[in-house]
Structure formats: C-alpha cells, structure tokens
PDB file of C-alpha atoms in Angstrom:
ATOM      1  CA  MET A 732      15.087   1.870 -14.825  1.00 84.00           C
ATOM      2  CA  PHE A 733      13.758  -0.517 -12.162  1.00 84.00           C
ATOM      3  CA  LEU A 734      16.828   0.062  -9.993  1.00 88.00           C
ATOM      4  CA  ALA A 735      16.298   3.834 -10.202  1.00 89.00           C
ATOM      5  CA  MET A 736      12.600   3.477  -9.358  1.00 88.00           C
ATOM      6  CA  TYR A 737      13.377   1.165  -6.425  1.00 90.00           C
ATOM      7  CA  LEU A 738      16.049   3.475  -4.978  1.00 91.00           C
ATOM      8  CA  THR A 739      13.706   6.466  -5.340  1.00 90.00           C
ATOM      9  CA  THR A 740      10.948   4.538  -3.558  1.00 89.00           C
ATOM     10  CA  VAL A 741      13.187   3.482  -0.669  1.00 92.00           C
ATOM     11  CA  LEU A 742      14.928   6.840  -0.198  1.00 90.00           C
ATOM     12  CA  GLY A 743      11.714   8.861  -0.600  1.00 88.00           C
ATOM     13  CA  ASN A 744       9.792   6.787   1.944  1.00 90.00           C
ATOM     14  CA  LEU A 745      12.749   6.665   4.360  1.00 91.00           C
ATOM     15  CA  LEU A 746      12.959  10.452   4.162  1.00 88.00           C
ATOM     16  CA  ILE A 747       9.279  10.695   5.069  1.00 88.00           C
ATOM     17  CA  ILE A 748       9.695   8.388   8.080  1.00 90.00           C
ATOM     18  CA  LEU A 749      12.777  10.317   9.242  1.00 90.00           C
ATOM     19  CA  LEU A 750      11.087  13.715   8.979  1.00 88.00           C
ATOM     20  CA  ILE A 751       7.994  12.505  10.818  1.00 89.00           C
ATOM     21  CA  ARG A 752      10.139  11.109  13.636  1.00 89.00           C
ATOM     22  CA  LEU A 753      12.329  14.234  13.942  1.00 86.00           C
ATOM     23  CA  ASP A 754       9.728  17.008  13.686  1.00 83.00           C
ATOM     24  CA  PRO A 755       7.301  17.249  16.650  1.00 84.00           C
ATOM     25  CA  HIS A 756       4.875  19.241  14.467  1.00 83.00           C
ATOM     26  CA  LEU A 757       4.333  16.096  12.375  1.00 85.00           C
ATOM     27  CA  HIS A 758       3.317  13.963  15.367  1.00 88.00           C
ATOM     28  CA  THR A 759      -0.323  13.966  14.253  1.00 89.00           C
ATOM     29  CA  PRO A 760      -2.680  11.103  13.274  1.00 91.00           C
ATOM     30  CA  MET A 761      -2.298  11.730   9.529  1.00 88.00           C
ATOM     31  CA  TYR A 762       1.485  11.511   9.630  1.00 88.00           C
ATOM     32  CA  PHE A 763       1.343   8.587  12.062  1.00 93.00           C
ATOM     33  CA  PHE A 764      -0.588   6.624   9.422  1.00 92.00           C
ATOM     34  CA  LEU A 765       1.689   7.971   6.709  1.00 89.00           C
ATOM     35  CA  SER A 766       4.833   6.704   8.446  1.00 91.00           C
ATOM     36  CA  HIS A 767       3.388   3.188   8.544  1.00 93.00           C
ATOM     37  CA  LEU A 768       2.313   3.469   4.900  1.00 91.00           C
ATOM     38  CA  ALA A 769       5.844   4.535   3.958  1.00 91.00           C
ATOM     39  CA  PHE A 770       7.306   1.532   5.813  1.00 93.00           C
ATOM     40  CA  SER A 771       4.795  -0.767   4.114  1.00 92.00           C
ATOM     41  CA  ASP A 772       5.692   0.632   0.685  1.00 90.00           C
ATOM     42  CA  ILE A 773       9.416   0.117   1.311  1.00 93.00           C
ATOM     43  CA  SER A 774       8.751  -3.463   2.386  1.00 93.00           C
ATOM     44  CA  LEU A 775       6.420  -4.189  -0.537  1.00 90.00           C
ATOM     45  CA  SER A 776       9.022  -3.082  -3.076  1.00 90.00           C
ATOM     46  CA  SER A 777      11.905  -4.753  -1.218  1.00 91.00           C
ATOM     47  CA  ILE A 778      10.173  -8.131  -1.279  1.00 90.00           C
ATOM     48  CA  THR A 779      10.100  -8.314  -5.075  1.00 86.00           C
ATOM     49  CA  VAL A 780      12.347  -5.797  -6.852  1.00 87.00           C
ATOM     50  CA  PRO A 781      15.820  -6.749  -5.438  1.00 88.00           C
ATOM     51  CA  LYS A 782      15.275 -10.424  -6.334  1.00 85.00           C
ATOM     52  CA  MET A 783      14.112  -9.415  -9.805  1.00 83.00           C
ATOM     53  CA  LEU A 784      17.187  -7.202 -10.297  1.00 85.00           C
ATOM     54  CA  MET A 785      19.441 -10.023  -9.073  1.00 85.00           C
ATOM     55  CA  ASN A 786      17.894 -12.444 -11.568  1.00 80.00           C
ATOM     56  CA  ILE A 787      18.306  -9.968 -14.413  1.00 79.00           C
ATOM     57  CA  GLN A 788      21.944  -9.324 -13.525  1.00 81.00           C
ATOM     58  CA  ALA A 789      22.869 -12.993 -13.013  1.00 78.00           C
ATOM     59  CA  GLN A 790      20.760 -14.276 -15.921  1.00 74.00           C
ATOM     60  CA  HIS A 791      19.707 -17.091 -13.577  1.00 72.00           C
ATOM     61  CA  HIS A 792      15.965 -16.861 -12.982  1.00 75.00           C
ATOM     62  CA  SER A 793      15.284 -19.208 -10.082  1.00 79.00           C
ATOM     63  CA  ILE A 794      13.949 -19.226  -6.537  1.00 82.00           C
ATOM     64  CA  SER A 795      13.617 -22.018  -3.983  1.00 83.00           C
ATOM     65  CA  TYR A 796      10.213 -23.373  -2.960  1.00 83.00           C
ATOM     66  CA  LYS A 797      10.598 -22.028   0.607  1.00 87.00           C
ATOM     67  CA  GLY A 798      11.820 -18.686  -0.720  1.00 86.00           C
ATOM     68  CA  CYS A 799       8.842 -18.485  -3.069  1.00 86.00           C
ATOM     69  CA  ILE A 800       6.312 -19.225  -0.320  1.00 89.00           C
ATOM     70  CA  SER A 801       7.974 -16.703   2.020  1.00 91.00           C
ATOM     71  CA  GLN A 802       7.968 -14.040  -0.711  1.00 90.00           C
ATOM     72  CA  MET A 803       4.272 -14.642  -1.369  1.00 90.00           C
ATOM     73  CA  TYR A 804       3.372 -14.451   2.345  1.00 93.00           C
ATOM     74  CA  PHE A 805       5.074 -11.099   2.925  1.00 94.00           C
ATOM     75  CA  PHE A 806       3.775  -9.754  -0.378  1.00 90.00           C
ATOM     76  CA  ILE A 807       0.152 -10.496   0.592  1.00 91.00           C
ATOM     77  CA  LEU A 808       0.804  -9.096   4.078  1.00 94.00           C
ATOM     78  CA  PHE A 809       2.005  -5.696   2.887  1.00 93.00           C
ATOM     79  CA  VAL A 810      -0.538  -5.398   0.059  1.00 89.00           C
ATOM     80  CA  CYS A 811      -3.325  -5.966   2.598  1.00 91.00           C
ATOM     81  CA  LEU A 812      -1.669  -3.566   5.063  1.00 93.00           C
ATOM     82  CA  ASP A 813      -1.596  -0.864   2.386  1.00 89.00           C
ATOM     83  CA  ASN A 814      -5.342  -1.348   1.870  1.00 89.00           C
ATOM     84  CA  PHE A 815      -6.141  -0.776   5.540  1.00 93.00           C
ATOM     85  CA  LEU A 816      -3.748   2.161   5.948  1.00 92.00           C
ATOM     86  CA  LEU A 817      -5.177   3.950   2.895  1.00 89.00           C
ATOM     87  CA  ALA A 818      -8.644   3.529   4.421  1.00 91.00           C
ATOM     88  CA  ALA A 819      -7.459   4.868   7.800  1.00 92.00           C
ATOM     89  CA  MET A 820      -5.874   7.903   6.105  1.00 89.00           C
ATOM     90  CA  ALA A 821      -9.051   8.590   4.157  1.00 89.00           C
ATOM     91  CA  TYR A 822     -11.105   8.467   7.383  1.00 92.00           C
ATOM     92  CA  ASP A 823      -8.620  10.822   9.056  1.00 91.00           C
ATOM     93  CA  ARG A 824      -9.014  13.347   6.221  1.00 86.00           C
ATOM     94  CA  TYR A 825     -12.817  12.989   6.408  1.00 90.00           C
ATOM     95  CA  VAL A 826     -12.857  13.857  10.127  1.00 91.00           C
ATOM     96  CA  ALA A 827     -10.373  16.721   9.628  1.00 86.00           C
ATOM     97  CA  ILE A 828     -12.352  18.350   6.793  1.00 84.00           C
ATOM     98  CA  CYS A 829     -15.959  17.487   7.627  1.00 87.00           C
ATOM     99  CA  HIS A 830     -15.788  17.643  11.451  1.00 88.00           C
ATOM    100  CA  PRO A 831     -12.793  19.875  12.270  1.00 86.00           C
ATOM    101  CA  LEU A 832     -14.116  20.896  15.698  1.00 88.00           C
ATOM    102  CA  HIS A 833     -14.316  17.255  16.823  1.00 89.00           C
ATOM    103  CA  TYR A 834     -11.035  16.169  15.231  1.00 90.00           C
ATOM    104  CA  ILE A 835      -8.968  16.098  18.444  1.00 90.00           C
ATOM    105  CA  THR A 836     -11.585  14.115  20.370  1.00 91.00           C
ATOM    106  CA  VAL A 837     -12.310  11.645  17.543  1.00 91.00           C
ATOM    107  CA  MET A 838      -8.779  10.988  16.236  1.00 92.00           C
ATOM    108  CA  ARG A 839      -7.234  10.450  19.649  1.00 91.00           C
ATOM    109  CA  GLU A 840      -4.017   8.494  20.080  1.00 91.00           C
ATOM    110  CA  GLU A 841      -5.745   5.325  21.319  1.00 93.00           C
ATOM    111  CA  LEU A 842      -7.921   5.107  18.191  1.00 94.00           C
ATOM    112  CA  CYS A 843      -4.946   5.630  15.863  1.00 94.00           C
ATOM    113  CA  VAL A 844      -2.917   2.908  17.604  1.00 95.00           C
ATOM    114  CA  CYS A 845      -5.890   0.529  17.468  1.00 95.00           C
ATOM    115  CA  LEU A 846      -6.415   1.188  13.740  1.00 95.00           C
ATOM    116  CA  VAL A 847      -2.764   0.484  12.934  1.00 96.00           C
ATOM    117  CA  ALA A 848      -2.568  -2.549  15.234  1.00 96.00           C
ATOM    118  CA  GLY A 849      -5.779  -3.930  13.743  1.00 95.00           C
ATOM    119  CA  SER A 850      -4.424  -3.381  10.245  1.00 94.00           C
ATOM    120  CA  TRP A 851      -1.275  -5.360  11.068  1.00 95.00           C
ATOM    121  CA  PHE A 852      -3.244  -8.152  12.768  1.00 95.00           C
ATOM    122  CA  PHE A 853      -5.802  -8.711  10.001  1.00 93.00           C
ATOM    123  CA  SER A 854      -3.104  -8.425   7.322  1.00 93.00           C
ATOM    124  CA  CYS A 855      -1.023 -11.133   9.020  1.00 95.00           C
ATOM    125  CA  VAL A 856      -4.046 -13.417   9.398  1.00 93.00           C
ATOM    126  CA  HIS A 857      -5.048 -12.832   5.771  1.00 92.00           C
ATOM    127  CA  ALA A 858      -1.557 -13.644   4.470  1.00 93.00           C
ATOM    128  CA  LEU A 859      -1.239 -16.698   6.739  1.00 94.00           C
ATOM    129  CA  LEU A 860      -4.596 -18.091   5.565  1.00 93.00           C
ATOM    130  CA  HIS A 861      -3.657 -17.960   1.878  1.00 92.00           C
ATOM    131  CA  THR A 862      -0.175 -19.335   2.595  1.00 93.00           C
ATOM    132  CA  LEU A 863      -1.533 -22.330   4.534  1.00 93.00           C
ATOM    133  CA  LEU A 864      -4.008 -23.086   1.750  1.00 91.00           C
ATOM    134  CA  LEU A 865      -1.272 -22.845  -0.880  1.00 90.00           C
ATOM    135  CA  ILE A 866       1.170 -25.234   0.801  1.00 89.00           C
ATOM    136  CA  GLN A 867      -1.548 -27.919   0.778  1.00 88.00           C
ATOM    137  CA  LEU A 868      -1.404 -27.982  -3.040  1.00 85.00           C
ATOM    138  CA  SER A 869       0.809 -30.177  -5.178  1.00 83.00           C
ATOM    139  CA  PHE A 870       3.139 -29.010  -7.922  1.00 81.00           C
ATOM    140  CA  CYS A 871       3.861 -31.956 -10.191  1.00 75.00           C
ATOM    141  CA  ALA A 872       6.847 -30.745 -12.200  1.00 69.00           C
ATOM    142  CA  SER A 873       9.563 -28.141 -12.453  1.00 69.00           C
ATOM    143  CA  ASN A 874       7.658 -24.919 -13.105  1.00 72.00           C
ATOM    144  CA  THR A 875       8.249 -21.440 -14.437  1.00 74.00           C
ATOM    145  CA  VAL A 876       6.253 -18.772 -12.603  1.00 75.00           C
ATOM    146  CA  PRO A 877       4.497 -16.557 -15.194  1.00 66.00           C
ATOM    147  CA  ASN A 878       5.445 -13.379 -13.348  1.00 69.00           C
ATOM    148  CA  PHE A 879       8.554 -11.643 -12.003  1.00 74.00           C
ATOM    149  CA  PHE A 880       7.804 -12.766  -8.425  1.00 79.00           C
ATOM    150  CA  CYS A 881       5.850 -15.483  -6.604  1.00 83.00           C
ATOM    151  CA  ASP A 882       2.356 -14.064  -6.873  1.00 80.00           C
ATOM    152  CA  LEU A 883      -0.594 -16.065  -5.524  1.00 83.00           C
ATOM    153  CA  THR A 884      -2.552 -16.257  -8.789  1.00 80.00           C
ATOM    154  CA  ALA A 885       0.594 -17.140 -10.732  1.00 78.00           C
ATOM    155  CA  LEU A 886       1.311 -20.045  -8.345  1.00 84.00           C
ATOM    156  CA  LEU A 887      -2.271 -21.313  -8.472  1.00 83.00           C
ATOM    157  CA  LYS A 888      -2.012 -21.560 -12.268  1.00 81.00           C
ATOM    158  CA  LEU A 889       0.887 -23.991 -11.865  1.00 81.00           C
ATOM    159  CA  SER A 890      -0.747 -26.347  -9.375  1.00 82.00           C
ATOM    160  CA  CYS A 891      -1.955 -29.780 -10.468  1.00 83.00           C
ATOM    161  CA  SER A 892      -4.286 -29.987  -7.441  1.00 83.00           C
ATOM    162  CA  ASP A 893      -7.863 -28.803  -7.086  1.00 84.00           C
ATOM    163  CA  ILE A 894      -7.708 -25.041  -6.461  1.00 86.00           C
ATOM    164  CA  SER A 895     -11.461 -24.492  -6.053  1.00 87.00           C
ATOM    165  CA  LEU A 896     -11.109 -23.808  -2.297  1.00 89.00           C
ATOM    166  CA  ASN A 897      -8.286 -21.324  -2.909  1.00 86.00           C
ATOM    167  CA  LYS A 898     -10.359 -19.507  -5.516  1.00 85.00           C
ATOM    168  CA  LEU A 899     -13.378 -19.460  -3.195  1.00 88.00           C
ATOM    169  CA  VAL A 900     -11.325 -17.915  -0.368  1.00 87.00           C
ATOM    170  CA  ILE A 901      -9.875 -15.296  -2.750  1.00 82.00           C
ATOM    171  CA  PHE A 902     -13.334 -14.242  -3.927  1.00 82.00           C
ATOM    172  CA  THR A 903     -14.965 -14.267  -0.465  1.00 86.00           C
ATOM    173  CA  GLU A 904     -12.498 -13.467   2.312  1.00 82.00           C
ATOM    174  CA  GLY A 905     -10.099 -11.680  -0.046  1.00 76.00           C
ATOM    175  CA  GLY A 906     -12.959  -9.837  -1.704  1.00 77.00           C
ATOM    176  CA  LEU A 907     -14.307  -8.732   1.676  1.00 84.00           C
ATOM    177  CA  LEU A 908     -10.935  -7.310   2.730  1.00 83.00           C
ATOM    178  CA  PHE A 909     -10.731  -5.618  -0.672  1.00 82.00           C
ATOM    179  CA  ILE A 910     -14.226  -4.103  -0.718  1.00 85.00           C
ATOM    180  CA  LEU A 911     -14.430  -2.855   2.895  1.00 89.00           C
ATOM    181  CA  PRO A 912     -11.345  -0.573   2.779  1.00 88.00           C
ATOM    182  CA  LEU A 913     -12.242   0.616  -0.734  1.00 86.00           C
ATOM    183  CA  SER A 914     -15.815   1.432   0.346  1.00 89.00           C
ATOM    184  CA  SER A 915     -14.446   3.339   3.340  1.00 90.00           C
ATOM    185  CA  ILE A 916     -12.084   5.323   1.099  1.00 89.00           C
ATOM    186  CA  MET A 917     -14.729   6.157  -1.495  1.00 88.00           C
ATOM    187  CA  GLY A 918     -17.324   7.029   1.146  1.00 90.00           C
ATOM    188  CA  SER A 919     -14.878   9.325   2.953  1.00 89.00           C
ATOM    189  CA  TYR A 920     -13.906  11.183  -0.216  1.00 86.00           C
ATOM    190  CA  ILE A 921     -17.519  11.527  -1.357  1.00 86.00           C
ATOM    191  CA  LEU A 922     -18.390  13.187   1.965  1.00 88.00           C
ATOM    192  CA  ILE A 923     -15.253  15.336   1.723  1.00 85.00           C
ATOM    193  CA  GLY A 924     -16.267  16.410  -1.779  1.00 81.00           C
ATOM    194  CA  ARG A 925     -19.787  17.264  -0.629  1.00 83.00           C
ATOM    195  CA  THR A 926     -18.385  19.373   2.211  1.00 81.00           C
ATOM    196  CA  ALA A 927     -15.952  21.112  -0.153  1.00 76.00           C
ATOM    197  CA  LEU A 928     -18.780  22.030  -2.537  1.00 76.00           C
ATOM    198  CA  LYS A 929     -20.547  23.811   0.317  1.00 75.00           C
ATOM    199  CA  ALA A 930     -17.427  25.804   1.199  1.00 66.00           C
ATOM    200  CA  PRO A 931     -17.812  29.535   0.435  1.00 64.00           C
ATOM    201  CA  SER A 932     -14.091  29.893  -0.276  1.00 64.00           C
ATOM    202  CA  THR A 933     -13.072  29.000  -3.829  1.00 62.00           C
ATOM    203  CA  LYS A 934      -9.438  28.667  -2.735  1.00 62.00           C
ATOM    204  CA  ARG A 935     -10.355  26.123  -0.095  1.00 63.00           C
ATOM    205  CA  PHE A 936     -12.433  24.158  -2.610  1.00 61.00           C
ATOM    206  CA  ILE A 937      -9.578  24.031  -5.126  1.00 64.00           C
ATOM    207  CA  LYS A 938      -7.102  22.945  -2.439  1.00 62.00           C
ATOM    208  CA  THR A 939      -9.414  20.183  -1.205  1.00 64.00           C
ATOM    209  CA  PHE A 940     -10.163  18.988  -4.761  1.00 64.00           C
ATOM    210  CA  SER A 941      -6.463  18.958  -5.653  1.00 63.00           C
ATOM    211  CA  THR A 942      -5.537  16.902  -2.590  1.00 62.00           C
ATOM    212  CA  CYS A 943      -8.412  14.428  -2.963  1.00 69.00           C
ATOM    213  CA  GLY A 944      -7.813  14.127  -6.716  1.00 68.00           C
ATOM    214  CA  SER A 945      -4.185  13.168  -6.177  1.00 68.00           C
ATOM    215  CA  HIS A 946      -5.074  10.628  -3.508  1.00 73.00           C
ATOM    216  CA  LEU A 947      -7.849   9.133  -5.626  1.00 76.00           C
ATOM    217  CA  LEU A 948      -5.433   8.754  -8.552  1.00 74.00           C
ATOM    218  CA  VAL A 949      -3.180   6.524  -6.422  1.00 74.00           C
ATOM    219  CA  VAL A 950      -6.206   4.639  -5.037  1.00 78.00           C
ATOM    220  CA  SER A 951      -7.560   4.061  -8.563  1.00 77.00           C
ATOM    221  CA  LEU A 952      -4.214   2.719  -9.804  1.00 75.00           C
ATOM    222  CA  TYR A 953      -3.763   0.537  -6.743  1.00 75.00           C
ATOM    223  CA  TYR A 954      -7.235  -0.970  -6.478  1.00 77.00           C
ATOM    224  CA  GLY A 955      -7.803  -1.145 -10.245  1.00 74.00           C
ATOM    225  CA  THR A 956      -4.712  -3.263 -10.819  1.00 72.00           C
ATOM    226  CA  LEU A 957      -5.416  -5.419  -7.741  1.00 71.00           C
ATOM    227  CA  ALA A 958      -8.960  -6.108  -8.965  1.00 70.00           C
ATOM    228  CA  GLY A 959      -7.699  -6.994 -12.425  1.00 65.00           C
ATOM    229  CA  GLU A 960      -5.032  -9.311 -11.024  1.00 63.00           C
ATOM    230  CA  TYR A 961      -6.980 -11.193  -8.348  1.00 62.00           C
ATOM    231  CA  PHE A 962     -10.662 -11.013  -9.242  1.00 61.00           C
ATOM    232  CA  PHE A 963     -10.940 -10.669 -13.032  1.00 59.00           C
ATOM    233  CA  SER A 964      -7.897 -12.561 -14.302  1.00 55.00           C
ATOM    234  CA  SER A 965      -7.972 -16.089 -15.638  1.00 49.00           C
ATOM    235  CA  PHE A 966      -6.563 -18.808 -13.401  1.00 50.00           C
ATOM    236  CA  GLN A 967      -5.790 -21.016 -16.370  1.00 48.00           C
ATOM    237  CA  ASN A 968      -3.785 -18.827 -18.735  1.00 50.00           C
ATOM    238  CA  SER A 969      -0.937 -16.451 -18.045  1.00 47.00           C
ATOM    239  CA  SER A 970      -1.087 -12.995 -19.501  1.00 55.00           C
ATOM    240  CA  ASP A 971       1.242 -10.068 -19.986  1.00 60.00           C
ATOM    241  CA  LYS A 972      -1.527  -7.934 -18.474  1.00 62.00           C
ATOM    242  CA  ASP A 973      -0.971  -9.679 -15.118  1.00 63.00           C
ATOM    243  CA  ILE A 974       2.706  -8.711 -15.182  1.00 69.00           C
ATOM    244  CA  VAL A 975       1.893  -5.103 -16.063  1.00 70.00           C
ATOM    245  CA  ALA A 976      -0.648  -4.967 -13.226  1.00 68.00           C
ATOM    246  CA  SER A 977       1.933  -6.427 -10.831  1.00 71.00           C
ATOM    247  CA  VAL A 978       4.509  -3.806 -11.824  1.00 74.00           C
ATOM    248  CA  ILE A 979       2.003  -1.010 -11.160  1.00 74.00           C
ATOM    249  CA  TYR A 980       1.082  -2.011  -7.608  1.00 71.00           C
ATOM    250  CA  THR A 981       4.528  -3.285  -6.556  1.00 78.00           C
ATOM    251  CA  VAL A 982       6.754  -0.624  -8.154  1.00 80.00           C
ATOM    252  CA  VAL A 983       4.791   2.359  -9.472  1.00 80.00           C
ATOM    253  CA  THR A 984       2.335   2.938  -6.598  1.00 79.00           C
ATOM    254  CA  PRO A 985       4.977   2.815  -3.806  1.00 82.00           C
ATOM    255  CA  LEU A 986       7.021   5.237  -5.937  1.00 83.00           C
ATOM    256  CA  LEU A 987       4.117   7.683  -6.285  1.00 80.00           C
ATOM    257  CA  ASN A 988       3.031   7.650  -2.632  1.00 76.00           C
ATOM    258  CA  PRO A 989       5.896   9.849  -1.324  1.00 74.00           C
ATOM    259  CA  PHE A 990       5.139  12.501  -3.952  1.00 75.00           C
ATOM    260  CA  ILE A 991       1.345  12.348  -3.663  1.00 76.00           C
ATOM    261  CA  TYR A 992       0.992  12.157   0.113  1.00 66.00           C
ATOM    262  CA  SER A 993       4.023  14.040   1.367  1.00 65.00           C
ATOM    263  CA  LEU A 994       6.515  15.777  -0.863  1.00 58.00           C
ATOM    264  CA  ARG A 995       3.740  18.026  -2.186  1.00 61.00           C
ATOM    265  CA  ASN A 996       2.742  18.805   1.409  1.00 70.00           C
ATOM    266  CA  SER A 997       3.806  22.141   2.896  1.00 73.00           C
ATOM    267  CA  ASP A 998       4.310  20.589   6.372  1.00 74.00           C
ATOM    268  CA  ILE A 999       6.758  18.029   4.991  1.00 77.00           C
ATOM    269  CA  LYS A1000       8.609  20.706   3.013  1.00 75.00           C
ATOM    270  CA  GLN A1001       8.876  22.891   6.109  1.00 79.00           C
ATOM    271  CA  ALA A1002      10.166  19.966   8.178  1.00 78.00           C
ATOM    272  CA  LEU A1003      12.737  19.185   5.484  1.00 77.00           C
ATOM    273  CA  GLU A1004      13.934  22.805   5.479  1.00 78.00           C
ATOM    274  CA  ILE A1005      14.335  22.741   9.285  1.00 78.00           C
ATOM    275  CA  VAL A1006      16.359  19.513   9.159  1.00 76.00           C
ATOM    276  CA  VAL A1007      18.595  20.862   6.372  1.00 77.00           C
ATOM    277  CA  THR A1008      19.127  24.093   8.303  1.00 77.00           C
ATOM    278  CA  LYS A1009      20.142  22.169  11.452  1.00 74.00           C
ATOM    279  CA  ILE A1010      22.571  20.042   9.449  1.00 73.00           C
ATOM    280  CA  ASN A1011      24.153  23.177   7.962  1.00 72.00           C
ATOM    281  CA  CYS A1012      24.461  24.703  11.449  1.00 72.00           C
ATOM    282  CA  PHE A1013      26.390  21.645  12.689  1.00 67.00           C
ATOM    283  CA  LYS A1014      28.761  22.022   9.759  1.00 61.00           C
TER     284      LYS A1014
END
C-alpha cells in the first residue's frame, strides 16, 4: 500500500512538473509555485518512505546516526518549504480573485522569484538551526526511534540531555514559522470567500467555493497534523497518534496535492491532452 502511494505521489508530481515546463500557457505565477510544491512533495516523501520500505522488506530496522541526522534535516527543510509555498499560492489566488485587474502588475516575475527564494532560504536556516541544536545533545544508549523515520520530537524523547532549549526553540521560532504562513493562508481564503459571496454569478461562486474548499482540506490535514505532532504532543511518552500524524503529512498530503491542485484543473488537463497528442503524432 505504501509503495503504491509513494509511486503515485512521485509520478503524479513529476507529471505536473513536466507539463508546467512543456506548456507555455502554464508559465504563470500559480503554476510556478505549484512546480516547486510538487518538487518539495516528491522530496518530502522520498526522504522517509523508501527507507521505511527497505526496512520492512529486509526486516532490519536500523539507521546510522549520521543518516538519521541527515534525514531529519531534509525532512524539516521540506516541511517548512511546503508551509511557505502553500502561503504563496494562497496569496496568488487572493490577488487573482480579489484584484484581477492588478494581477499582472502585482504578481510580476521578480516577486514570484523572491517569494520562492525566500522560502528556500528560511527553510534551510530553520532546518539547520534545529539540526545544530540536536547534535549538541547526548544519547546515552542504543535507542529505538518511536516512529518510522527520524523525526525531531521522536529524537528529543530519546535524549538524556536537557532539551529545554530545543523545546523553547520549537515553540517560539518553529511556532512563528508555523503561524505566519497559516495566518496568510487563512486570511487570503477569508478575503476570497468574502469576494465570492459578493459575486452576482452563482456559477462563479460555486467554482470558487469548490476550489477553496479543496485547498483548505489539504491545509487542514497538513497543519492539523503538524500542530498535533510538534506543539501538542508529549515529549516524554511515545504515542501511536504521532505515527499516524507523521503518515498523514509525509505520505497522504503529498499524494493528495497533485489531485487537489492540478489534476482537477482544466489547464492541466488541456496541457496533458496536448502532450499526448504530440506523442501520438511522433508515433
């Protein structure tokens, strides 16, 4: 089941990236952000799922210390990157729906590049900060990580050092990087909803509500499980709920994103039809 979900995630997101690169009509800010989100989702799943599948197949559940730290760094990096990209996409939709006449001047190429570059920069700094704090801790014995990958909270539970500074950074710096993108997303969709309610066309209202509802479903799953894992979970006791939450935001959400953001989109479908037609012509 996990292999099928992983392959669907990788192939679905790769298809999105390929279509966006090949079709000039998709060279817009929304699809620019979407291509980076698709790459981030592929990376997020690839960091954890292949190792998990290898362990299940070999019946040898182990990972080196360096491998564990590296896995945690890249995991935090791409989780944080997803947060920022979802916020950028929500802002793009807000400008497109609420200020359509100013869309071209507001969402210019320079702004889009700066938003993506800033997302990568702050995500790298965020991941590096938590990694540097973690490697200062001591682990006194051979340990079993209470999760299917090297998650930050799971590793902190195993440390025999004082983790008060790590917890403080998670709740302050981590909380800030969690709340700011979420506030931007919710604020954008609230304004979109208010604009849609004023629309005289019922068809336009239904279309806007359907799109925003689908996006908000993914956002709710993603941020709800992240909040439960990092801000409301116990640092002393492991729980099956932590593993379920991890599965949702590392496997389920990257799997849903291609369907929610793209494969339901008429532009993506049209681009796919054009590519298939060109392939058939070459045959």
